[in-house]
Every structure is written in C-alpha cells, then in structure tokens.
Coordinates of N, CA and C in Angstrom, one line a residue:
M576 N 0.9 -1.2 0.0 CA 0.0 0.0 0.0 C 0.9 1.2 0.0
G577 N 0.8 2.1 -1.0 CA 1.5 3.3 -1.1 C 0.9 4.3 -0.2
L578 N 1.8 5.1 0.4 CA 1.3 6.2 1.3 C 1.0 7.4 0.5
K579 N -0.2 7.9 0.6 CA -0.6 9.2 0.1 C -0.8 10.1 1.3
A580 N -0.3 11.3 1.2 CA -0.4 12.2 2.4 C -0.2 13.6 1.9
R581 N -0.7 14.6 2.7 CA -0.5 16.0 2.4 C 1.0 16.3 2.6
L582 N 1.6 15.6 3.6 CA 3.0 15.8 3.9 C 3.5 14.4 4.3
N583 N 4.5 13.9 3.5 CA 5.0 12.5 3.7 C 6.3 12.6 4.5
P584 N 6.3 12.3 5.8 CA 7.5 12.4 6.6 C 8.6 11.5 6.1
Y585 N 8.3 10.4 5.5 CA 9.3 9.4 5.0 C 10.2 10.1 3.9
K586 N 9.5 10.9 3.1 CA 10.3 11.5 2.0 C 11.0 12.7 2.5
I587 N 10.5 13.4 3.5 CA 11.1 14.6 4.0 C 12.2 14.4 5.1
A588 N 11.9 13.4 6.0 CA 12.8 13.2 7.1 C 12.9 11.7 7.5
M589 N 13.4 10.9 6.5 CA 13.5 9.5 6.7 C 14.3 9.1 8.0
K590 N 15.4 9.8 8.3 CA 16.2 9.5 9.5 C 15.3 9.7 10.8
T591 N 14.5 10.7 10.7 CA 13.6 11.0 11.9 C 12.6 9.9 12.1
M592 N 12.1 9.4 11.0 CA 11.1 8.3 11.1 C 11.6 7.0 11.4
E593 N 12.9 6.7 11.2 CA 13.4 5.4 11.4 C 13.3 4.8 12.8
P594 N 13.5 5.6 13.9 CA 13.3 5.1 15.2 C 11.9 4.7 15.5
M595 N 10.9 5.5 15.0 CA 9.5 5.2 15.2 C 9.2 3.9 14.5
S596 N 9.6 3.7 13.3 CA 9.4 2.5 12.6 C 10.0 1.3 13.3
A597 N 11.2 1.5 13.8 CA 11.9 0.4 14.5 C 11.1 0.0 15.8
L598 N 10.6 1.0 16.5 CA 9.8 0.7 17.7 C 8.5 0.0 17.4
S599 N 7.9 0.5 16.3 CA 6.7 -0.1 15.8 C 6.9 -1.6 15.5
D600 N 8.0 -1.9 14.8 CA 8.3 -3.3 14.4 C 8.6 -4.1 15.7
Y601 N 9.2 -3.5 16.6 CA 9.5 -4.2 17.9 C 8.2 -4.6 18.6
V602 N 7.3 -3.7 18.8 CA 6.1 -4.0 19.6 C 5.2 -5.1 18.8
D603 N 5.3 -5.0 17.5 CA 4.5 -6.0 16.7 C 5.1 -7.5 17.0
K604 N 6.3 -7.6 17.4 CA 6.9 -8.9 17.6 C 7.3 -9.1 19.1
C605 N 6.8 -8.3 20.0 CA 7.2 -8.3 21.4 C 6.8 -9.6 22.2
G606 N 5.9 -10.4 21.6 CA 5.5 -11.6 22.3 C 4.0 -11.6 22.7
L607 N 3.4 -10.4 22.6 CA 1.9 -10.4 22.9 C 1.2 -11.0 21.6
D608 N 0.0 -11.5 21.8 CA -0.7 -12.0 20.7 C -0.9 -11.0 19.7
Y609 N -0.6 -11.3 18.4 CA -0.8 -10.3 17.3 C -2.2 -9.8 17.2
G610 N -3.2 -10.6 17.4 CA -4.6 -10.2 17.3 C -4.9 -9.2 18.4
L611 N -4.4 -9.4 19.6 CA -4.6 -8.4 20.7 C -3.9 -7.1 20.3
I612 N -2.7 -7.2 19.8 CA -2.0 -5.9 19.4 C -2.8 -5.1 18.4
E613 N -3.3 -5.8 17.4 CA -4.1 -5.1 16.4 C -5.4 -4.6 16.9
L614 N -6.0 -5.3 17.9 CA -7.3 -4.9 18.5 C -7.0 -3.5 19.3
V615 N -5.9 -3.5 20.0 CA -5.6 -2.3 20.7 C -5.3 -1.1 19.8
K616 N -4.6 -1.4 18.7 CA -4.3 -0.4 17.7 C -5.6 0.1 17.1
L617 N -6.5 -0.8 16.8 CA -7.8 -0.3 16.2 C -8.5 0.6 17.2
R618 N -8.6 0.2 18.5 CA -9.3 1.0 19.4 C -8.7 2.4 19.6
A619 N -7.4 2.5 19.8 CA -6.8 3.8 19.9 C -7.0 4.6 18.6
S620 N -6.9 4.0 17.5 CA -7.1 4.7 16.2 C -8.6 5.2 16.1
Q621 N -9.6 4.5 16.6 CA -10.9 4.9 16.6 C -11.1 6.2 17.5
I622 N -10.5 6.1 18.7 CA -10.6 7.3 19.6 C -9.9 8.5 19.0
N623 N -8.8 8.3 18.3 CA -8.1 9.4 17.7 C -8.6 9.9 16.4
G624 N -9.6 9.1 15.8 CA -10.1 9.5 14.5 C -9.2 9.4 13.4
C625 N -8.3 8.4 13.4 CA -7.4 8.1 12.3 C -7.9 7.1 11.3
A626 N -8.5 7.6 10.2 CA -9.1 6.8 9.2 C -8.0 5.8 8.6
F627 N -6.8 6.3 8.3 CA -5.8 5.5 7.7 C -5.5 4.3 8.6
C628 N -5.3 4.5 9.9 CA -5.0 3.5 10.9 C -6.2 2.5 11.1
I629 N -7.4 3.1 11.2 CA -8.5 2.2 11.3 C -8.6 1.2 10.2
D630 N -8.5 1.7 9.0 CA -8.5 0.9 7.8 C -7.4 -0.2 7.9
L631 N -6.2 0.3 8.2 CA -5.0 -0.6 8.3 C -5.2 -1.7 9.3
H632 N -5.7 -1.4 10.5 CA -5.8 -2.4 11.5 C -7.0 -3.3 11.4
T633 N -8.1 -2.8 10.8 CA -9.2 -3.7 10.5 C -8.8 -4.7 9.4
T634 N -8.0 -4.2 8.5 CA -7.5 -5.1 7.4 C -6.6 -6.2 8.0
R635 N -5.7 -5.8 8.9 CA -4.8 -6.8 9.5 C -5.6 -7.8 10.4
L636 N -6.6 -7.3 11.2 CA -7.4 -8.2 12.0 C -8.1 -9.2 11.1
R637 N -8.7 -8.7 10.1 CA -9.4 -9.7 9.2 C -8.4 -10.7 8.6
E638 N -7.2 -10.3 8.2 CA -6.2 -11.2 7.7 C -5.8 -12.2 8.7
H639 N -5.8 -11.8 10.0 CA -5.5 -12.6 11.1 C -6.6 -13.6 11.5
G640 N -7.8 -13.4 10.9 CA -8.9 -14.3 11.2 C -9.9 -13.7 12.1
D641 N -9.8 -12.5 12.5 CA -10.9 -11.9 13.3 C -12.1 -11.6 12.5
T642 N -13.3 -11.5 13.1 CA -14.5 -11.3 12.4 C -14.9 -9.8 12.3
D643 N -15.7 -9.6 11.2 CA -16.2 -8.2 11.1 C -17.1 -7.8 12.2
K644 N -17.8 -8.8 12.8 CA -18.7 -8.4 13.9 C -17.9 -7.9 15.1
R645 N -16.8 -8.6 15.4 CA -16.0 -8.1 16.5 C -15.4 -6.7 16.2
M646 N -14.9 -6.6 15.0 CA -14.3 -5.3 14.7 C -15.4 -4.1 14.8
H647 N -16.6 -4.4 14.3 CA -17.7 -3.4 14.4 C -18.0 -3.1 15.8
L648 N -17.8 -4.0 16.8 CA -18.1 -3.8 18.2 C -17.0 -3.4 19.1
V649 N -15.8 -3.1 18.5 CA -14.7 -2.7 19.3 C -15.0 -1.4 20.1
S650 N -15.6 -0.5 19.4 CA -15.9 0.8 20.1 C -16.9 0.6 21.2
A651 N -17.7 -0.5 21.2 CA -18.7 -0.7 22.3 C -18.3 -2.0 23.0
W652 N -17.1 -2.3 23.2 CA -16.6 -3.5 23.9 C -17.2 -3.7 25.2
R653 N -17.5 -2.7 26.0 CA -18.1 -2.9 27.3 C -19.5 -3.5 27.3
E654 N -20.2 -3.3 26.2 CA -21.6 -3.8 26.1 C -21.6 -5.1 25.3
S655 N -20.5 -5.6 24.8 CA -20.4 -6.8 24.0 C -19.8 -8.0 24.8
T656 N -20.3 -9.2 24.5 CA -19.8 -10.4 25.1 C -18.8 -11.1 24.2
L657 N -18.4 -10.4 23.2 CA -17.5 -11.1 22.2 C -16.0 -10.9 22.6
F658 N -15.7 -10.2 23.7 CA -14.3 -10.0 24.0 C -14.0 -10.7 25.3
S659 N -12.8 -11.3 25.4 CA -12.4 -12.0 26.6 C -12.0 -11.0 27.7
D660 N -11.9 -11.5 28.9 CA -11.5 -10.7 30.0 C -10.1 -10.0 29.7
R661 N -9.2 -10.8 29.1 CA -7.9 -10.2 28.8 C -8.0 -9.1 27.7
E662 N -8.8 -9.3 26.7 CA -9.0 -8.3 25.7 C -9.7 -7.1 26.3
R663 N -10.7 -7.3 27.2 CA -11.4 -6.2 27.8 C -10.4 -5.3 28.7
A664 N -9.5 -6.0 29.4 CA -8.5 -5.3 30.2 C -7.6 -4.4 29.3
A665 N -7.2 -5.0 28.2 CA -6.3 -4.3 27.2 C -7.1 -3.2 26.6
L666 N -8.3 -3.3 26.2 CA -9.1 -2.2 25.6 C -9.3 -1.1 26.6
E667 N -9.6 -1.5 27.9 CA -9.7 -0.4 28.9 C -8.4 0.3 29.1
W668 N -7.3 -0.4 29.1 CA -6.0 0.2 29.3 C -5.7 1.1 28.1
T669 N -6.1 0.7 26.9 CA -5.9 1.5 25.7 C -6.7 2.8 25.8
E670 N -7.9 2.7 26.2 CA -8.7 3.9 26.4 C -8.2 4.9 27.4
V671 N -7.8 4.3 28.6 CA -7.3 5.2 29.7 C -6.0 5.9 29.2
L672 N -5.1 5.2 28.6 CA -3.8 5.8 28.2 C -4.0 6.8 27.0
T673 N -4.9 6.4 26.1 CA -5.2 7.3 24.9 C -5.8 8.6 25.3
R674 N -6.7 8.5 26.4 CA -7.4 9.7 26.9 C -6.8 10.3 28.1
L675 N -5.5 10.0 28.4 CA -4.9 10.4 29.6 C -5.0 11.9 29.9
A676 N -5.0 12.8 29.0 CA -5.2 14.2 29.2 C -6.6 14.5 29.7
D677 N -7.6 13.7 29.4 CA -9.0 14.0 29.8 C -9.3 13.7 31.2
R678 N -8.5 12.8 31.9 CA -8.7 12.4 33.2 C -7.5 11.8 33.8
H679 N -7.4 11.7 35.1 CA -6.3 11.1 35.8 C -6.5 9.6 35.6
L680 N -5.3 8.9 35.7 CA -5.3 7.4 35.5 C -6.1 6.8 36.7
P681 N -7.2 6.1 36.5 CA -7.8 5.4 37.6 C -7.0 4.2 38.0
R682 N -6.7 4.1 39.3 CA -5.9 3.0 39.8 C -6.5 1.7 39.5
E683 N -7.8 1.6 39.5 CA -8.5 0.3 39.2 C -8.2 -0.2 37.8
A684 N -7.9 0.7 36.9 CA -7.6 0.3 35.5 C -6.3 -0.5 35.5
L685 N -5.3 0.0 36.2 CA -4.0 -0.7 36.3 C -4.2 -2.0 37.0
D686 N -5.0 -2.0 38.1 CA -5.3 -3.3 38.8 C -5.9 -4.3 37.8
R687 N -6.9 -3.9 37.0 CA -7.5 -4.8 36.1 C -6.6 -5.3 35.0
V688 N -5.7 -4.4 34.5 CA -4.8 -4.9 33.4 C -3.8 -5.8 34.1
R689 N -3.4 -5.6 35.3 CA -2.4 -6.5 36.0 C -3.0 -7.8 36.4
D690 N -4.3 -7.8 36.5 CA -5.0 -9.1 36.7 C -4.9 -10.1 35.5
Q691 N -4.8 -9.5 34.3 CA -4.8 -10.3 33.1 C -3.4 -10.4 32.4
F692 N -2.5 -9.5 32.8 CA -1.2 -9.5 32.2 C -0.1 -9.5 33.2
D693 N 1.0 -10.2 33.0 CA 2.1 -10.1 34.0 C 2.8 -8.7 33.7
D694 N 3.7 -8.3 34.6 CA 4.3 -7.0 34.6 C 5.0 -6.7 33.3
D695 N 5.7 -7.7 32.7 CA 6.4 -7.6 31.5 C 5.4 -7.3 30.3
E696 N 4.3 -8.0 30.4 CA 3.3 -7.9 29.3 C 2.6 -6.5 29.5
V697 N 2.4 -6.0 30.7 CA 1.8 -4.7 30.9 C 2.7 -3.6 30.2
V698 N 4.0 -3.7 30.4 CA 5.0 -2.8 29.8 C 4.9 -2.9 28.2
K699 N 4.8 -4.1 27.7 CA 4.7 -4.3 26.3 C 3.4 -3.8 25.7
L700 N 2.3 -4.0 26.5 CA 1.0 -3.5 26.1 C 1.0 -2.0 26.1
T701 N 1.6 -1.4 27.1 CA 1.7 0.0 27.2 C 2.5 0.6 26.1
M702 N 3.6 0.0 25.7 CA 4.4 0.5 24.6 C 3.7 0.4 23.3
T703 N 2.9 -0.7 23.1 CA 2.1 -0.8 21.9 C 1.1 0.4 21.8
I704 N 0.5 0.7 23.0 CA -0.5 1.9 23.0 C 0.3 3.2 22.7
V705 N 1.4 3.3 23.3 CA 2.3 4.5 23.0 C 2.6 4.6 21.5
V706 N 3.0 3.5 20.9 CA 3.3 3.5 19.5 C 2.1 3.9 18.6
I707 N 1.0 3.3 18.9 CA -0.2 3.6 18.0 C -0.6 5.0 18.2
N708 N -0.6 5.5 19.4 CA -1.0 6.9 19.6 C 0.0 7.8 18.9
G709 N 1.3 7.4 18.8 CA 2.3 8.2 18.1 C 2.0 8.2 16.6
W710 N 1.7 7.0 16.0 CA 1.3 6.9 14.6 C 0.1 7.7 14.3
N711 N -0.9 7.6 15.2 CA -2.1 8.4 14.9 C -1.8 9.9 14.9
R712 N -0.9 10.4 15.7 CA -0.5 11.8 15.8 C 0.4 12.2 14.6
I713 N 0.9 11.2 13.9 CA 1.6 11.5 12.6 C 0.6 11.4 11.4
A714 N -0.2 10.4 11.4 CA -1.1 10.2 10.3 C -2.2 11.2 10.1
V715 N -2.8 11.6 11.2 CA -3.9 12.5 11.1 C -3.5 13.9 10.7
P716 N -2.5 14.6 11.3 CA -2.1 15.9 10.8 C -1.5 15.9 9.4
F717 N -0.8 14.9 9.1 CA -0.1 14.8 7.8 C -1.0 14.3 6.7
G718 N -2.3 13.9 7.1 CA -3.3 13.6 6.1 C -3.0 12.2 5.4
Y719 N -2.6 11.2 6.1 CA -2.4 9.9 5.5 C -3.8 9.5 5.0
E720 N -3.9 8.9 3.8 CA -5.1 8.5 3.2 C -5.2 7.0 3.3
H721 N -6.4 6.5 3.7 CA -6.6 5.1 3.6 C -6.8 4.6 2.2
A722 N -6.6 3.3 2.0 CA -6.7 2.7 0.7 C -8.1 2.8 0.1

C-alpha cells in the first residue's frame, strides 16, 4: 500500500522516522498475541479519529482471522460479550492511556490490566499503545489517506 499524504515524513525526514518504525516493528513482535496488538491499535485509532490506521488495523485483523462483527463492536466492547477478560482489560488500558489528558489514571484500571497480564506484558502493552498513539498523531495531521 503506497502512502498518500499531504505531507510525507518518510520523503522529508527518513532518519527522523526510522526510530519510530523500529519501535513499531519491535512491539509487533514483542510476544503479545498479534490479534490483541491489532485490537488495541484499532481502538486507539478509533478514539483518535485516524481513518488510515482504522483501515489498516481492521484489514490486519481480518487477515489474522478476526470477524467483522467483533471489529464493528470494538468501540462498544463494554456492552459486548465477544471480548475475553484479557481483551477487555487491554481495551480499557488503551482507552485510559489514549485519553490520559482527559482524566487522571484510575488506579482500578491498572489493577484490572495487571490481573490479566504479567508485569512484562503490561509494559509491552503500554508500549504498543504509546506507538499507535504516536502513529495516529503523525497520520492525522499529515493527512495519511486510507486505501
């Protein structure tokens, strides 16, 4: 998929983009379930209104075998029974970190994510959320276009 954008940072400042790409590649292979990683990326991208990333991560989820029904319900995961306790904790953690400026971190959210993930996985999950929020903050202002 070729990148169409109002401003293409890869053409303008490739060296600046390399560390972001390397971190992104690392979290994709960090040991967390790939489907969970993509679910988290989809939810953060929905919150941030990044059409490019929503399209990319729904495509990847579908290729990974996830269902359209689950993808349609990601934004309403609290009301759906289609998500496991582990996925629910990850989605909540995604929302809390993505909206960190809107409210203080609820201690209970950390407790819930630690009930489902060991400490190493919490760090990996957190870095995944940091990375997708970074990509959203690059793709939206620079006008990345979905396929």
